[in-house]
Tab-separated table of C-alpha atoms in Angstrom:
chain	number	residue	atom	x	y	z
A	21	MET	CA	26.867	-59.730	-62.681
A	22	THR	CA	29.133	-62.206	-61.389
A	23	GLY	CA	29.083	-62.936	-58.123
A	24	ALA	CA	32.000	-60.514	-56.850
A	25	ASP	CA	29.730	-57.961	-58.698
A	26	ARG	CA	26.899	-58.779	-57.022
A	27	VAL	CA	28.141	-59.330	-53.345
A	28	SER	CA	29.571	-55.652	-54.138
A	29	GLY	CA	26.347	-54.125	-55.373
A	30	GLU	CA	25.057	-55.378	-52.652
A	31	SER	CA	27.410	-53.950	-49.864
A	32	SER	CA	27.367	-50.967	-51.425
A	33	GLY	CA	23.287	-50.864	-51.054
A	34	LEU	CA	23.969	-51.803	-47.368
A	35	ALA	CA	26.042	-49.396	-47.104
A	36	LEU	CA	23.656	-46.259	-48.382
A	37	LEU	CA	20.887	-47.983	-46.583
A	38	ALA	CA	22.699	-47.374	-43.483
A	39	HIS	CA	24.068	-44.343	-44.477
A	40	GLU	CA	20.696	-42.250	-45.071
A	41	LEU	CA	18.928	-43.531	-41.839
A	42	ARG	CA	21.524	-41.456	-40.444
A	43	SER	CA	19.469	-38.616	-40.766
A	44	PRO	CA	15.919	-39.903	-40.495
A	45	VAL	CA	16.687	-41.658	-36.908
A	46	ALA	CA	18.775	-38.669	-35.833
A	47	ALA	CA	15.496	-36.407	-36.750
A	48	LEU	CA	13.416	-38.984	-34.341
A	49	VAL	CA	16.161	-38.453	-32.032
A	50	ALA	CA	16.702	-35.223	-31.697
A	51	LEU	CA	12.558	-34.359	-31.879
A	52	ALA	CA	11.948	-37.127	-29.001
A	53	GLU	CA	14.473	-35.040	-27.349
A	54	ALA	CA	12.744	-31.781	-27.787
A	55	ALA	CA	9.551	-32.809	-27.201
A	56	PRO	CA	9.684	-31.748	-23.592
A	57	THR	CA	9.920	-28.544	-24.428
A	58	VAL	CA	7.789	-27.864	-27.643
A	59	PRO	CA	4.736	-25.411	-26.024
A	60	PRO	CA	0.828	-27.147	-27.188
A	61	SER	CA	1.106	-25.101	-30.551
A	62	GLY	CA	4.195	-26.499	-31.418
A	63	ARG	CA	3.157	-30.285	-30.833
A	64	ARG	CA	1.162	-30.943	-34.039
A	65	ARG	CA	3.933	-29.642	-36.002
A	66	LEU	CA	6.283	-31.638	-34.160
A	67	VAL	CA	3.889	-35.075	-34.571
A	68	GLY	CA	4.311	-33.959	-38.595
A	69	LEU	CA	7.694	-34.046	-38.788
A	70	ALA	CA	8.558	-37.507	-36.820
A	71	ALA	CA	5.515	-39.062	-38.847
A	72	ALA	CA	7.809	-37.722	-41.948
A	73	ALA	CA	10.948	-39.086	-40.472
A	74	ALA	CA	9.609	-42.672	-40.141
A	75	SER	CA	7.914	-42.304	-43.075
A	76	ASP	CA	11.321	-41.999	-44.727
A	77	ILE	CA	12.750	-45.063	-42.621
A	78	GLU	CA	10.090	-47.241	-43.969
A	79	ARG	CA	10.262	-46.103	-47.684
A	80	LEU	CA	14.097	-47.329	-47.271
A	81	LEU	CA	13.851	-50.208	-45.793
A	82	THR	CA	11.098	-51.562	-48.142
A	83	ASP	CA	13.259	-50.648	-51.150
A	84	SER	CA	14.272	-54.045	-52.624
A	85	GLU	CA	17.605	-52.798	-54.103
A	86	LEU	CA	18.753	-51.574	-50.875
A	87	LEU	CA	17.351	-54.755	-48.845
A	88	SER	CA	18.670	-57.217	-51.201
A	89	LEU	CA	20.012	-60.289	-48.507
A	90	ARG	CA	23.587	-62.043	-49.509
A	91	ILE	CA	22.338	-65.272	-48.133
A	92	GLU	CA	25.289	-67.872	-46.640
A	93	LEU	CA	25.580	-70.739	-44.191
A	94	VAL	CA	25.857	-68.829	-40.968
A	95	ASP	CA	26.821	-70.300	-37.777
A	96	LEU	CA	24.525	-68.519	-34.879
A	97	GLY	CA	26.979	-69.417	-32.282
A	98	LEU	CA	30.014	-68.199	-33.655
A	99	LEU	CA	27.866	-64.720	-34.827
A	100	VAL	CA	26.665	-64.436	-30.802
A	101	SER	CA	29.878	-65.363	-29.215
A	102	ALA	CA	31.277	-62.537	-30.904
A	103	LEU	CA	29.571	-60.118	-29.341
A	104	ALA	CA	30.134	-61.284	-25.851
A	105	THR	CA	31.634	-58.696	-23.248
A	106	ASP	CA	31.864	-58.103	-19.440
A	107	THR	CA	28.394	-57.408	-19.549
A	108	VAL	CA	26.495	-59.936	-22.328
A	109	VAL	CA	26.840	-62.853	-20.897
A	110	VAL	CA	25.885	-65.907	-24.161
A	111	SER	CA	25.500	-69.576	-24.367
A	112	VAL	CA	25.406	-71.732	-27.248
A	113	GLU	CA	23.371	-75.254	-27.524
A	114	GLY	CA	24.957	-77.382	-30.330
A	115	ARG	CA	26.108	-75.997	-33.670
A	116	PRO	CA	22.627	-73.415	-34.861
A	117	THR	CA	22.890	-72.744	-38.217
A	118	ALA	CA	20.628	-70.726	-40.422
A	119	ARG	CA	20.912	-69.439	-44.004
A	120	ALA	CA	21.065	-66.082	-43.487
A	121	ASP	CA	22.870	-62.601	-44.403
A	122	PRO	CA	25.509	-62.306	-41.397
A	123	THR	CA	25.769	-58.543	-41.612
A	124	ARG	CA	22.098	-58.052	-41.319
A	125	LEU	CA	21.815	-60.949	-39.187
A	126	ARG	CA	24.489	-59.114	-36.829
A	127	GLN	CA	22.919	-56.035	-36.830
A	128	ALA	CA	19.505	-57.481	-35.666
A	129	ILE	CA	21.109	-59.080	-32.813
A	130	ALA	CA	22.781	-56.465	-32.025
A	131	ASN	CA	20.223	-53.904	-32.199
A	132	LEU	CA	18.718	-56.462	-29.040
A	133	VAL	CA	21.111	-56.328	-27.143
A	134	ALA	CA	21.840	-52.256	-26.876
A	135	ASN	CA	17.900	-52.197	-26.543
A	136	GLY	CA	18.462	-54.450	-23.417
A	137	LEU	CA	21.667	-52.631	-21.604
A	138	ARG	CA	19.549	-49.193	-22.475
A	139	HIS	CA	17.300	-51.345	-19.826
A	140	GLY	CA	19.434	-53.418	-17.423
A	141	ALA	CA	23.046	-53.551	-16.439
A	142	HIS	CA	23.347	-57.182	-17.797
A	143	VAL	CA	22.263	-58.843	-20.834
A	144	ALA	CA	22.035	-62.806	-21.503
A	145	ILE	CA	21.793	-64.482	-24.825
A	146	ALA	CA	20.591	-68.123	-25.275
A	147	VAL	CA	21.137	-69.685	-28.739
A	148	VAL	CA	18.943	-73.451	-29.227
A	149	GLU	CA	18.301	-75.153	-32.239
A	150	ARG	CA	14.486	-76.903	-31.831
A	151	ASP	CA	12.378	-78.296	-34.122
A	152	ALA	CA	13.145	-77.060	-37.374
A	153	ARG	CA	14.306	-73.056	-36.041
A	154	VAL	CA	16.832	-71.770	-34.258
A	155	VAL	CA	16.107	-69.581	-31.505
A	156	VAL	CA	17.568	-66.552	-29.809
A	157	ASP	CA	16.517	-65.427	-26.818
A	158	VAL	CA	18.178	-61.862	-25.727
A	159	GLU	CA	17.043	-61.075	-21.606
A	160	ASP	CA	18.176	-58.042	-19.818
A	161	ASP	CA	17.875	-58.020	-16.234
A	162	GLY	CA	16.140	-54.480	-16.108
A	163	PRO	CA	12.349	-53.590	-15.228
A	164	GLY	CA	10.484	-55.635	-17.582
A	165	VAL	CA	8.156	-54.161	-20.499
A	166	ASP	CA	5.329	-52.293	-19.853
A	167	PRO	CA	2.604	-54.396	-20.890
A	168	THR	CA	0.289	-51.309	-22.211
A	169	LEU	CA	3.254	-50.388	-24.829
A	170	ASP	CA	4.394	-52.330	-28.319
A	171	PRO	CA	8.262	-52.163	-27.898
A	172	PHE	CA	7.941	-52.524	-32.002
A	173	GLU	CA	5.983	-49.455	-32.286
A	174	LEU	CA	7.854	-46.298	-33.604
A	175	GLY	CA	8.407	-43.675	-31.007
A	176	VAL	CA	6.335	-45.078	-28.163
A	177	SER	CA	8.431	-46.038	-25.328
A	178	GLY	CA	8.745	-46.018	-21.029
A	179	ALA	CA	11.953	-45.196	-21.018
A	180	GLY	CA	13.238	-43.043	-23.826
A	181	SER	CA	13.939	-44.826	-26.849
A	182	SER	CA	12.580	-44.746	-30.221
A	183	GLY	CA	11.690	-48.114	-30.899
A	184	VAL	CA	13.721	-47.876	-34.171
A	185	GLY	CA	15.895	-50.793	-33.190
A	186	LEU	CA	13.944	-52.733	-32.098
A	187	TRP	CA	11.501	-52.314	-35.365
A	188	LEU	CA	14.896	-53.009	-37.666
A	189	ALA	CA	15.275	-56.089	-35.633
A	190	ARG	CA	11.646	-57.557	-36.326
A	191	GLY	CA	11.990	-56.108	-40.305
A	192	ILE	CA	15.457	-58.355	-40.729
A	193	ALA	CA	14.062	-61.308	-38.968
A	194	GLU	CA	10.885	-61.154	-41.222
A	195	ALA	CA	12.914	-60.726	-43.870
A	196	HIS	CA	14.295	-64.319	-43.614
A	197	GLY	CA	11.287	-65.619	-42.447
A	198	GLY	CA	11.600	-65.635	-39.345
A	199	SER	CA	10.277	-63.610	-36.498
A	200	LEU	CA	11.057	-61.631	-33.783
A	201	VAL	CA	8.369	-61.044	-30.511
A	202	LEU	CA	8.353	-60.142	-26.624
A	203	VAL	CA	8.380	-63.410	-24.204
A	204	PRO	CA	6.323	-62.388	-21.521
A	205	GLY	CA	7.419	-62.375	-17.912
A	206	PRO	CA	8.762	-60.357	-15.304
A	207	ARG	CA	11.856	-59.011	-17.689
A	208	ALA	CA	12.164	-58.378	-21.313
A	209	ARG	CA	13.342	-61.148	-22.932
A	210	PHE	CA	13.076	-60.517	-27.023
A	211	ARG	CA	13.303	-63.990	-29.100
A	212	LEU	CA	13.865	-64.064	-32.368
A	213	ALA	CA	13.293	-68.012	-34.260
A	214	LEU	CA	14.913	-68.218	-37.506
A	215	PRO	CA	14.130	-71.504	-39.913
A	216	SER	CA	17.199	-73.812	-39.231
A	217	ALA	CA	19.919	-74.676	-41.979
A	218	SER	CA	19.766	-78.268	-40.937
A	219	GLY	CA	16.257	-78.458	-40.169
A	220	ALA	CA	13.168	-79.739	-42.405
A	221	PRO	CA	12.220	-77.139	-44.968
């Protein structure tokens, strides 16, 4: 298999993953919207359907072929700056780089931004390289996160979201050998950390 064939196959895999995820994610959203109108007698069935949709998402995301990453040197400053708008402010310190799949990484950060804009009017993204890690902080100006909730848990929300976007973003971070955590504080701040391409292994 040539390099071009491999990249083409991985792109097809990502397209297939995105296509197949639409149905179970749409199912979760529809079930969440229907939940307030479901009588007590139908709630067990609703939970069963939601669990089945979540299982479908998990199966798709753990399929090794679909999840293969196209690793290249990624300039995090350029990648994040492309997300800047009137409501998304970006600051970058230095020239932070990581070895990553740019498509998947862009999706993870876009999910964090979308989550922030769902709960606040503005989002700030700060990127810095320190201690052999590239750190991307995404903070909104909303009310913060209920400390009793796990924002990465599917189906758990304090403001009408299903948790799928954050869950996917954490999975992408971990697939790159990084992490995604909620930083405690009065506002919602999610910290994505990745191994730096210029740092020590």
